[in-house]
Amino acid sequence: MCGIVGYIGEQEAYPILIKGLHRLEYRGYDSAGVSLINPKGKLSVYKATGKVSALEEKCAAEDLSGTIGIAHTRWATHGEPNAVNAHPHLSGSGNLSLVHNGIIENYKSLRSMLEKKGMSFCSDTDTEVLVQLIEYTQQTYHCDVYTAVQRALKSVVGAYAIALLEKAHPDQLICARKGSPLVIGVGTDARGGKEFYVGSDATPIIEYTNQVVYLKDEEIALMDRKGGLEVVNLSNIKQTPEMHTLQLSLDELEKGGYPHFMLKEIWEQPNALRTCIRGRLQVKDKDVLLSGIQDHKEKFLNARRIIICACGTSWHSALIGKYFIEEAAQIPVEVEYASEFRYRNPVIYPDDVVIAVSQSGETADTLAAIQLAEQKGAFLYGICNVIGSSIARATHSGTYLHVGPEIGVASTKAFTGQVITLCLLGLAIAKEKHTLSDEMFHMLVEELQRIPDKMQWTLEHNKHIDQFAQMFTYCRNFLFLGRGYNYPLALEGALKLKEISYIHAEGYPAAEMKHGPIALVDEEMPVVFIAPKRGMYEKVVSNIQEIKSRKGKIISVVTEGDKTVRNMSDYTFVIPDTRDCFVPLLAVIPLQLLSYYVAVAKGRNVDQPRNLAKSVTVE
Ligand code: M6R
């Protein structure tokens, strides 16, 4: 949550900062702000409620000169989303300006301590407390601001990624992190000198340099126009920054002609999955190779249990993964909401494998859940999309999705990437454990290879959803029902619809209807059935009948050629036939398109739905 950008170098900072904020807007868009030091040494701060474009309008007539600056796009935690609470925040003297992503948990006690010392506050934020604390520390210990940051952060409880400007030192930019991500880009300016970029992720940086340092927890960096980059930890011990080369292209961050990132990402799925399985699914050799597992084979072969921790959409893909791994590899799998798991006292055995599934790799609850599991001795495996993310680095081994950057807040290609990766993982373990017959293993490998093409077919055959989405804009509620592998998909369909269209939706196992929810059904209730002509087909047909006789509107996802369910339904989406376990990879397509087009028809901000942020780095 919240996006931070910073720059120090030879170029004008403002355009770099604004462009960076646009790239990070998916992380929060309640308010935005920028702070610059101009060539005369004046430190200015401009803020606006709402989106980055509102900030740009506000800044249009201002002096925006300066080759050093920081900027922020906010997802409000402490204090309502107004201009006063927007970042950057100034210290009492106006010498320091700070942007922050995270939550300072002990900000109340710090604030009252500072108030007792005579400091006053303009905002309700924890961030203003932090900048005041740094200034107070600087004044009390008569030290430079770099040292003051180190000292001040020692008394902070919580998570932070910060970037700080000091009016008195316009040649230095300082940043630090704990719990919240921060990347430093190291570029070369026109004269061959160093210039530095700071970002909550690499997206604001890639345009200028592919050389980055991922700041580690409790590290503080000083970027100096002349002296380069220095990193210390909270105990002032020098750290050696590790340089990484970004494998990200600018094209991947653009909409490429689509009206929204979400639609682009929906259509990217066949290719994204091809990349995800490339080299891993070896159809000729009838094998599945996941290096993350190969290197730790014994852990998986001897696992008493697999526990998967995740949130939101990633939790849904984890549930599909559970069904598959249990079926294929015969290992018991538990799927946990990371936010619950981390605050229980879960029983974890040393021979448990704990898997974190996370698109961003930054979700605070998922990160905390695996940290807890590690303390209890479990082996940690990460399934993340963002390379170099905190969860990827905190786990002992793992697999990247390689589906490319996902910018739309509603997760689409990461979901299918996670499902297919969990299937690969189940197959890789099954192969080692001989829990599947050779024939079944080969059949699954071959079918998985066909999924991207079948997905493309599904997209082409469901393009028309835009033509009737309008009809559902009046609906206040939706139900999504499925059985077996399609129950988690029903949950995902409901989540997609509610998060971008704001229509209330629930997902249920179809057979659970009779135990209560069926009371909700009347002629105004659209019920989406995932009803492929596979395993539990007949049972789902009975469930459809039950809803139909209560006058619910039936929308169904059916296997191509199925007339029975088509005839029972008011609207039908087709998918090609596939194995039960892979149906979610295809059936999710019409559900994503339905949510997308309903939201568009309702005039919603599809890529940036209200109150949400792409990566939830606060608990
Ligand atoms: O980055 P993560 O996969 O850890 O994110 C988890 C959830 O926040 C995320 O899936 C969220 O539910 C999406 N908005 C769903 O579309």
XYZ file of C-alpha atoms and ligand atoms in Angstrom:
635
model
C 0.000 0.000 0.000
C 1.183 3.486 -0.814
C 3.796 4.158 -3.431
C 7.052 5.998 -2.893
C 9.273 7.554 -5.537
C 12.496 9.494 -5.144
C 15.189 10.938 -7.354
C 18.567 12.617 -6.989
C 20.806 13.367 -9.947
C 21.280 15.861 -12.742
C 17.849 15.719 -14.340
C 14.758 17.684 -13.347
C 13.153 15.548 -10.655
C 9.465 16.465 -11.031
C 8.698 14.686 -14.350
C 10.477 11.556 -13.103
C 8.548 11.636 -9.844
C 5.142 12.162 -11.479
C 5.698 9.433 -14.031
C 6.800 7.157 -11.207
C 3.671 7.973 -9.198
C 1.495 7.040 -12.167
C 3.238 3.697 -12.326
C 2.750 3.142 -8.609
C -0.812 4.402 -8.486
C -2.043 0.811 -8.327
C -0.686 0.753 -4.758
C -3.055 3.439 -3.533
C -4.813 6.468 -4.896
C -6.464 8.354 -2.025
C -4.115 11.317 -2.297
C -0.741 12.204 -3.729
C 2.079 14.621 -3.011
C 5.530 15.704 -4.048
C 8.411 17.528 -2.423
C 11.317 19.210 -4.206
C 14.350 21.291 -3.327
C 14.893 23.943 -5.977
C 18.319 25.268 -7.101
C 18.017 28.135 -4.608
C 17.596 25.664 -1.749
C 13.873 26.208 -1.202
C 12.032 23.073 -0.091
C 8.469 22.923 -1.372
C 5.623 20.462 -0.803
C 2.518 20.102 -2.979
C -0.350 17.759 -2.167
C -3.796 16.921 -3.483
C -6.602 14.568 -2.538
C -7.464 11.938 -5.102
C -5.361 10.717 -7.958
C -1.963 11.724 -9.246
C -3.661 13.673 -12.034
C -5.215 15.940 -9.373
C -1.730 16.594 -8.023
C -0.491 17.443 -11.502
C -3.314 19.965 -11.933
C -2.491 21.508 -8.590
C 1.190 21.769 -9.460
C 0.668 23.204 -12.939
C 1.346 26.797 -11.938
C 4.068 26.110 -9.368
C 7.848 26.314 -9.435
C 8.740 22.689 -10.000
C 12.448 23.074 -10.563
C 14.928 20.920 -8.699
C 17.089 17.877 -9.258
C 16.163 16.177 -6.001
C 12.721 15.186 -4.828
C 10.401 12.611 -3.272
C 6.787 11.782 -4.002
C 3.992 9.583 -2.689
C 0.649 8.110 -3.635
C -1.390 7.141 -0.610
C -3.668 4.366 0.545
C -4.980 5.842 3.786
C -4.394 4.044 7.063
C -4.067 6.698 9.785
C -6.234 9.718 9.141
C -8.781 10.242 6.410
C -7.672 10.730 2.811
C -7.431 14.531 2.661
C -4.696 16.947 1.644
C -3.490 17.522 5.211
C -2.912 13.815 5.777
C -1.347 13.361 2.339
C 2.424 12.853 2.166
C 5.101 14.286 2.138
C 5.021 15.451 5.750
C 7.258 18.203 7.056
C 9.101 18.356 10.354
C 8.261 21.245 12.710
C 11.132 23.413 11.475
C 10.339 22.680 7.833
C 13.861 21.315 7.317
C 12.818 17.699 6.699
C 10.286 16.274 4.297
C 9.278 12.592 4.474
C 7.206 10.043 2.555
C 6.290 6.732 4.156
C 4.685 3.423 3.300
C 3.702 1.182 6.206
C 2.330 1.613 9.700
C 4.112 2.928 12.763
C 2.306 0.923 15.413
C 3.572 2.871 18.438
C 2.920 6.263 16.845
C 0.489 7.304 19.582
C 2.994 6.913 22.384
C 5.713 8.553 20.272
C 3.381 11.429 19.476
C 2.464 12.052 23.083
C 6.151 11.906 24.071
C 6.923 14.524 21.385
C 3.936 16.662 22.393
C 5.239 16.701 25.941
C 8.500 18.042 24.521
C 6.545 20.883 22.943
C 6.144 19.615 19.373
C 2.850 20.122 17.600
C 1.207 18.231 14.730
C -0.953 19.255 11.774
C -2.134 15.824 10.619
C -3.519 12.597 12.086
C -0.824 10.473 10.498
C 1.838 8.215 11.910
C 4.151 9.603 9.217
C 4.183 13.101 10.657
C 5.124 11.548 13.993
C 8.062 9.833 12.292
C 9.447 12.962 10.639
C 9.077 14.900 13.886
C 10.801 12.109 15.761
C 13.741 12.251 13.351
C 14.025 16.008 13.776
C 13.724 15.724 17.541
C 16.474 13.084 17.567
C 18.694 15.262 15.379
C 18.249 18.230 17.683
C 18.660 16.244 20.887
C 21.819 14.425 19.836
C 23.232 17.233 17.661
C 23.865 14.709 14.935
C 23.433 14.668 11.173
C 20.106 13.542 9.796
C 21.487 10.205 8.565
C 22.451 9.297 12.132
C 19.169 10.731 13.429
C 17.215 8.432 11.099
C 19.102 5.407 12.426
C 18.497 6.386 16.023
C 14.863 7.337 15.529
C 14.010 4.138 13.688
C 15.320 2.117 16.609
C 12.414 3.359 18.707
C 9.833 2.656 16.041
C 7.585 -0.416 16.165
C 5.951 -1.340 12.889
C 6.626 -1.344 9.200
C 8.127 1.388 7.090
C 9.674 2.276 3.809
C 10.682 5.931 3.870
C 12.392 8.524 1.715
C 13.579 11.763 3.234
C 14.782 15.146 2.015
C 16.725 17.624 4.114
C 16.558 21.242 3.058
C 19.977 21.950 4.563
C 21.552 19.131 2.480
C 20.109 19.267 -1.028
C 22.802 16.868 -2.246
C 21.563 13.935 -0.204
C 18.564 11.658 -0.326
C 17.979 9.175 2.494
C 15.760 6.130 2.547
C 15.161 3.156 4.825
C 12.962 0.119 5.070
C 11.553 -2.489 7.410
C 8.661 -4.667 6.348
C 7.642 -2.476 3.406
C 9.501 -2.783 0.118
C 11.995 -0.297 -1.302
C 14.173 -0.501 -4.389
C 17.046 1.821 -5.312
C 17.904 2.256 -8.982
C 21.479 3.211 -9.791
C 21.848 5.052 -13.084
C 24.502 7.030 -14.907
C 23.863 10.673 -15.730
C 24.865 12.518 -18.925
C 28.262 13.392 -17.449
C 29.011 9.847 -16.386
C 28.232 10.504 -12.728
C 25.814 8.480 -10.592
C 22.118 9.261 -10.250
C 19.687 7.450 -7.959
C 16.045 6.490 -8.191
C 13.919 5.178 -5.358
C 10.696 3.226 -5.781
C 8.317 1.008 -3.833
C 8.944 -1.379 -6.678
C 11.010 -1.270 -9.832
C 8.277 0.077 -12.119
C 9.212 3.781 -11.734
C 12.875 2.910 -12.247
C 13.046 0.587 -15.253
C 12.788 3.431 -17.744
C 16.088 4.885 -16.550
C 18.224 1.978 -15.373
C 18.086 -1.774 -14.930
C 20.624 -1.768 -12.108
C 18.903 -1.965 -8.737
C 19.542 -2.644 -5.087
C 16.707 -4.147 -3.038
C 17.093 -2.534 0.346
C 16.880 -5.114 3.137
C 14.960 -4.843 6.379
C 16.445 -2.371 8.853
C 18.806 -0.915 6.271
C 19.254 2.805 5.725
C 20.667 4.183 2.489
C 22.307 7.524 1.841
C 22.430 8.633 -1.790
C 24.845 11.453 -2.317
C 25.322 13.344 -5.572
C 29.072 13.176 -5.116
C 29.769 10.237 -2.868
C 27.474 7.613 -4.301
C 25.499 5.085 -2.339
C 26.133 4.068 1.249
C 24.067 1.553 3.201
C 24.149 0.909 6.950
C 21.944 -1.057 9.309
C 20.198 0.307 12.386
C 23.357 -0.329 14.405
C 25.354 1.805 11.970
C 27.269 -1.156 10.584
C 28.155 -0.705 6.916
C 26.385 -3.078 4.531
C 27.466 -4.000 1.018
C 24.646 -3.194 -1.368
C 23.965 -6.120 -3.708
C 23.366 -5.011 -7.310
C 20.712 -6.821 -9.360
C 19.851 -6.502 -13.050
C 16.123 -6.042 -13.665
C 14.460 -8.453 -16.081
C 11.532 -6.177 -16.826
C 10.632 -4.375 -20.000
C 8.861 -1.065 -20.317
C 6.259 -2.494 -22.729
C 5.021 -4.784 -20.007
C 4.046 -1.744 -17.967
C 1.927 -0.091 -20.658
C -1.695 -0.792 -21.598
C -0.747 -1.700 -25.167
C -3.957 -0.390 -26.745
C -6.365 -1.932 -24.226
C -8.688 0.434 -22.342
C -7.669 -1.078 -19.006
C -4.790 -3.093 -17.611
C -7.296 -5.663 -16.365
C -8.555 -6.437 -19.876
C -4.994 -6.559 -21.181
C -4.023 -8.939 -18.409
C -7.055 -11.169 -19.035
C -6.059 -11.488 -22.691
C -2.408 -12.017 -21.845
C -3.178 -15.219 -19.963
C -2.524 -17.797 -22.700
C 0.935 -16.370 -23.363
C 1.612 -15.740 -19.703
C 0.906 -19.403 -18.956
C 3.072 -20.513 -21.865
C 5.944 -18.603 -20.283
C 5.100 -19.980 -16.864
C 5.295 -23.626 -17.981
C 8.151 -23.199 -20.463
C 11.071 -25.446 -19.554
C 9.114 -26.777 -16.598
C 6.561 -28.921 -18.351
C 8.591 -31.363 -20.424
C 6.020 -33.076 -22.589
C 8.522 -35.007 -24.726
C 10.355 -36.355 -21.720
C 7.075 -36.717 -19.867
C 8.466 -34.824 -16.928
C 7.915 -31.772 -14.757
C 10.952 -29.827 -13.606
C 10.726 -27.209 -10.905
C 14.205 -26.281 -9.798
C 12.887 -24.992 -6.477
C 11.705 -28.505 -5.707
C 14.593 -30.380 -7.301
C 16.985 -28.605 -4.943
C 14.941 -29.559 -1.878
C 13.420 -32.824 -2.972
C 13.728 -34.512 0.414
C 11.710 -31.798 2.108
C 8.758 -32.486 -0.154
C 9.139 -36.246 -0.209
C 9.227 -36.393 3.564
C 6.624 -33.709 4.165
C 4.064 -34.739 6.744
C 1.840 -31.904 5.552
C 1.808 -28.885 3.295
C 0.335 -25.687 4.677
C -0.407 -22.941 2.182
C -0.745 -19.382 3.488
C -2.241 -16.701 1.284
C -4.814 -13.899 1.055
C -7.577 -12.944 -1.373
C -7.292 -14.356 -4.860
C -4.072 -16.125 -3.938
C -6.026 -17.956 -1.218
C -8.473 -19.146 -3.867
C -5.728 -20.473 -6.120
C -4.187 -22.131 -3.056
C -7.459 -23.972 -2.440
C -7.420 -25.304 -5.997
C -3.783 -26.260 -5.388
C -4.821 -28.167 -2.262
C -7.330 -30.243 -4.192
C -4.762 -31.015 -6.863
C -1.775 -31.782 -4.617
C -3.859 -34.042 -2.381
C -5.236 -35.891 -5.376
C -1.979 -36.180 -7.295
C 0.713 -36.359 -4.619
C -1.281 -37.745 -1.687
C 0.071 -35.239 0.806
C -2.418 -33.595 3.182
C -2.655 -29.888 2.418
C -4.129 -27.160 4.610
C -4.944 -23.742 3.221
C -4.800 -20.901 5.708
C -5.775 -17.261 5.587
C -2.404 -15.745 6.400
C -4.053 -13.066 8.543
C -5.583 -15.737 10.804
C -2.657 -18.107 10.794
C -0.184 -15.496 11.986
C -2.174 -14.713 15.116
C -3.038 -18.264 16.104
C -0.606 -20.588 17.718
C -0.696 -23.117 14.903
C 0.825 -26.545 15.318
C 3.731 -26.749 12.900
C 6.013 -29.740 12.687
C 9.606 -29.582 11.476
C 8.619 -31.852 8.595
C 5.879 -29.489 7.431
C 6.375 -27.528 4.233
C 4.794 -24.091 4.381
C 4.047 -22.482 1.039
C 3.328 -18.770 0.663
C 1.331 -17.866 -2.438
C 1.436 -14.170 -3.293
C 1.383 -12.236 -6.539
C 3.140 -9.204 -5.099
C 5.326 -11.101 -2.668
C 4.743 -8.164 -0.312
C 1.445 -8.967 1.415
C 2.146 -8.167 5.068
C 0.011 -10.969 6.534
C 1.485 -13.624 4.255
C 4.987 -12.463 5.075
C 4.266 -12.554 8.808
C 2.682 -16.008 8.490
C 5.807 -17.521 6.966
C 8.016 -15.764 9.483
C 6.005 -17.472 12.202
C 6.270 -20.816 10.403
C 10.026 -20.373 10.128
C 10.333 -19.712 13.852
C 8.545 -23.001 14.374
C 11.025 -24.789 12.156
C 9.091 -25.313 8.923
C 10.623 -25.349 5.474
C 9.360 -22.336 3.496
C 8.492 -22.284 -0.184
C 7.384 -19.152 -2.034
C 5.161 -18.912 -5.099
C 5.394 -15.251 -6.098
C 5.160 -13.211 -9.245
C 7.287 -10.203 -8.353
C 10.941 -11.082 -8.629
C 13.053 -10.128 -5.648
C 9.962 -9.438 -3.518
C 10.077 -9.791 0.261
C 8.314 -13.178 0.351
C 10.504 -14.528 -2.439
C 13.532 -13.538 -0.413
C 12.187 -14.722 2.927
C 11.530 -18.298 1.751
C 14.057 -21.124 1.517
C 13.094 -21.977 -2.026
C 10.340 -21.265 -4.485
C 8.981 -20.786 -7.954
C 8.267 -17.535 -9.758
C 5.106 -17.339 -11.837
C 6.764 -15.446 -14.714
C 3.399 -14.106 -15.902
C 4.722 -10.552 -16.200
C 3.769 -7.512 -14.128
C 0.145 -7.438 -13.032
C -0.974 -3.825 -12.700
C -4.788 -4.047 -12.483
C -5.824 -4.257 -8.848
C -8.075 -7.225 -9.609
C -5.853 -10.221 -9.986
C -6.339 -12.220 -13.198
C -3.213 -13.635 -14.830
C -1.535 -14.098 -11.463
C -4.472 -16.306 -10.431
C -4.122 -18.628 -13.409
C -0.326 -18.490 -13.059
C -0.639 -19.576 -9.428
C -3.060 -22.383 -10.257
C -0.860 -23.773 -12.993
C 2.259 -23.462 -10.830
C 0.566 -25.354 -8.008
C -0.419 -28.028 -10.536
C 3.209 -28.243 -11.681
C 4.263 -28.557 -8.085
C 1.725 -31.329 -7.437
C 2.883 -33.179 -10.545
C 6.570 -32.788 -9.693
C 6.010 -34.295 -6.241
C 3.703 -36.983 -7.615
C 6.386 -38.043 -10.055
C 8.926 -38.458 -7.280
C 6.485 -40.219 -4.986
C 4.980 -42.423 -7.700
C 1.506 -41.562 -6.513
C 0.129 -41.380 -10.056
C 0.236 -44.125 -12.632
C 2.561 -43.361 -15.547
C -0.443 -43.210 -17.805
C -2.277 -40.687 -15.658
C 0.871 -38.599 -15.181
C 1.479 -38.392 -18.932
C -2.117 -37.577 -19.618
C -2.076 -34.713 -17.116
C 1.212 -33.365 -18.488
C -0.125 -33.435 -22.030
C -3.394 -31.808 -21.065
C -1.654 -29.090 -19.075
C 0.403 -28.300 -22.167
C -2.831 -27.760 -24.130
C -4.312 -25.347 -21.578
C -2.894 -22.090 -23.059
C -4.443 -22.904 -26.470
C -7.731 -23.871 -24.874
C -7.612 -20.647 -22.905
C -7.173 -18.686 -26.127
C -10.208 -20.488 -27.557
C -12.185 -19.608 -24.416
C -11.271 -15.945 -24.763
C -12.311 -15.848 -28.408
C -15.635 -17.564 -27.673
C -16.526 -15.288 -24.776
C -15.684 -11.896 -26.263
C -19.389 -11.203 -26.658
C -19.929 -10.921 -22.901
C -19.591 -7.164 -23.321
C -22.863 -7.164 -25.253
C -25.037 -8.311 -22.415
C -23.092 -7.233 -19.323
C -25.240 -4.093 -19.256
C -28.205 -6.245 -18.195
C -26.593 -7.091 -14.896
C -25.767 -3.581 -13.831
C -29.091 -3.304 -11.988
C -28.327 -6.374 -9.813
C -27.613 -5.887 -6.165
C -26.483 -9.436 -5.435
C -24.953 -12.378 -7.258
C -24.310 -15.974 -6.288
C -21.491 -18.094 -7.734
C -21.745 -21.848 -7.289
C -19.463 -24.739 -8.123
C -18.424 -28.102 -6.767
C -15.049 -29.782 -6.358
C -12.332 -27.808 -8.116
C -14.947 -25.270 -9.119
C -15.907 -24.316 -5.590
C -12.737 -22.186 -5.111
C -13.447 -20.786 -8.549
C -16.921 -19.743 -7.400
C -15.225 -17.825 -4.580
C -12.889 -16.184 -7.075
C -15.752 -15.261 -9.431
C -17.589 -13.583 -6.567
C -14.496 -11.712 -5.397
C -13.782 -10.414 -8.907
C -17.304 -9.097 -9.312
C -17.528 -7.392 -5.951
C -14.121 -5.781 -5.996
C -14.509 -4.010 -9.308
C -18.258 -3.540 -9.798
C -19.195 -3.125 -6.084
C -22.068 -5.585 -6.535
C -22.416 -7.854 -3.549
C -21.547 -11.433 -4.481
C -21.032 -14.693 -2.641
C -19.355 -17.911 -3.710
C -20.541 -21.239 -2.334
C -20.102 -24.945 -2.847
C -23.241 -25.640 -4.912
C -24.524 -28.315 -2.536
C -24.347 -25.948 0.438
C -27.185 -23.863 -0.983
C -29.785 -26.012 0.658
C -28.286 -25.291 4.057
C -29.279 -21.659 4.091
C -28.295 -19.426 1.164
C -31.108 -20.699 -1.069
C -33.426 -18.524 1.022
C -31.907 -15.538 -0.790
C -32.933 -16.746 -4.231
C -35.764 -15.016 -6.077
C -36.315 -13.763 -9.631
C -33.857 -10.920 -9.027
C -30.949 -13.130 -8.077
C -28.492 -14.095 -10.832
C -26.788 -17.366 -9.970
C -23.630 -18.285 -11.835
C -23.055 -22.032 -12.049
C -19.725 -23.510 -13.071
C -21.117 -26.663 -14.620
C -18.618 -28.463 -16.870
C -19.620 -31.838 -18.267
C -17.299 -33.673 -15.946
C -17.181 -35.420 -12.556
C -20.106 -33.985 -10.636
C -22.095 -32.848 -13.629
C -25.351 -34.636 -12.734
C -25.248 -33.322 -9.209
C -24.699 -29.766 -10.415
C -27.599 -30.159 -12.833
C -29.807 -31.004 -9.825
C -28.495 -27.930 -8.014
C -29.369 -25.787 -11.052
C -32.857 -27.256 -11.024
C -33.259 -26.292 -7.386
C -32.388 -22.670 -8.152
C -34.501 -22.602 -11.294
C -37.587 -23.705 -9.431
C -37.049 -20.709 -7.095
C -36.987 -18.458 -10.181
C -33.297 -17.501 -9.913
C -31.647 -16.341 -13.155
C -29.199 -18.983 -14.273
C -25.880 -18.024 -15.836
C -23.798 -21.086 -16.570
C -20.297 -21.955 -17.641
C -20.654 -25.155 -19.649
C -18.572 -27.494 -21.737
C -18.813 -26.839 -25.453
C -21.651 -28.903 -26.926
C -23.572 -29.373 -23.672
C -27.227 -28.706 -24.408
C -28.783 -29.827 -21.132
C -27.416 -27.033 -18.967
C -27.623 -24.558 -21.840
C -31.364 -25.191 -22.074
C -31.803 -24.693 -18.364
C -29.866 -21.413 -18.377
C -30.742 -17.816 -19.148
C -27.153 -17.109 -20.278
C -24.378 -19.525 -21.117
C -20.611 -19.262 -21.498
C -18.721 -22.090 -23.183
C -15.352 -23.609 -22.430
C -13.572 -26.500 -24.161
C -13.498 -29.856 -22.449
C -10.580 -30.530 -20.114
C -9.785 -32.651 -17.046
C -11.731 -31.720 -13.906
C -8.623 -30.410 -12.195
C -7.866 -27.936 -15.007
C -11.406 -26.602 -15.501
C -10.749 -23.555 -13.253
C -8.001 -22.422 -15.632
C -10.569 -22.115 -18.417
C -13.794 -21.390 -16.562
C -12.231 -18.398 -14.845
C -12.028 -16.591 -18.213
C -15.772 -15.904 -18.646
C -16.004 -15.001 -14.954
C -13.211 -12.446 -15.320
C -14.785 -11.031 -18.470
C -18.224 -10.880 -16.858
C -16.887 -8.902 -13.879
C -14.868 -6.656 -16.140
C -17.714 -5.759 -18.487
C -20.277 -5.331 -15.707
C -17.887 -2.964 -13.941
C -17.225 -1.043 -17.165
C -20.967 -0.801 -17.839
C -21.443 0.589 -14.339
C -18.753 3.182 -15.019
C -16.414 1.867 -12.324
C -12.712 2.515 -12.185
C -11.764 -1.016 -13.123
C -8.014 -0.831 -12.619
C -8.222 1.137 -9.423
C -11.387 0.183 -7.554
C -12.306 2.240 -4.510
C -10.705 1.491 -1.146
C -8.347 -1.109 -2.603
C -4.665 -1.266 -3.365
C -2.699 -3.779 -5.349
C -0.327 -4.884 -2.690
C -1.497 -4.925 0.894
C 1.640 -4.151 2.832
C -0.247 -3.313 6.000
C -2.102 -5.844 8.110
O -0.119 -9.989 -3.759
P -0.966 -11.037 -3.141
O -1.266 -12.156 -4.071
O -0.411 -11.546 -1.838
O -2.330 -10.322 -2.811
C -3.355 -10.963 -2.121
C -4.637 -10.191 -2.223
O -4.495 -8.920 -1.683
C -5.110 -10.061 -3.675
O -5.236 -11.298 -4.278
C -6.474 -9.342 -3.722
O -7.456 -10.140 -3.142
C -6.816 -8.977 -5.166
N -7.292 -7.639 -5.224
C -7.863 -9.845 -5.749
O -8.156 -9.515 -7.059
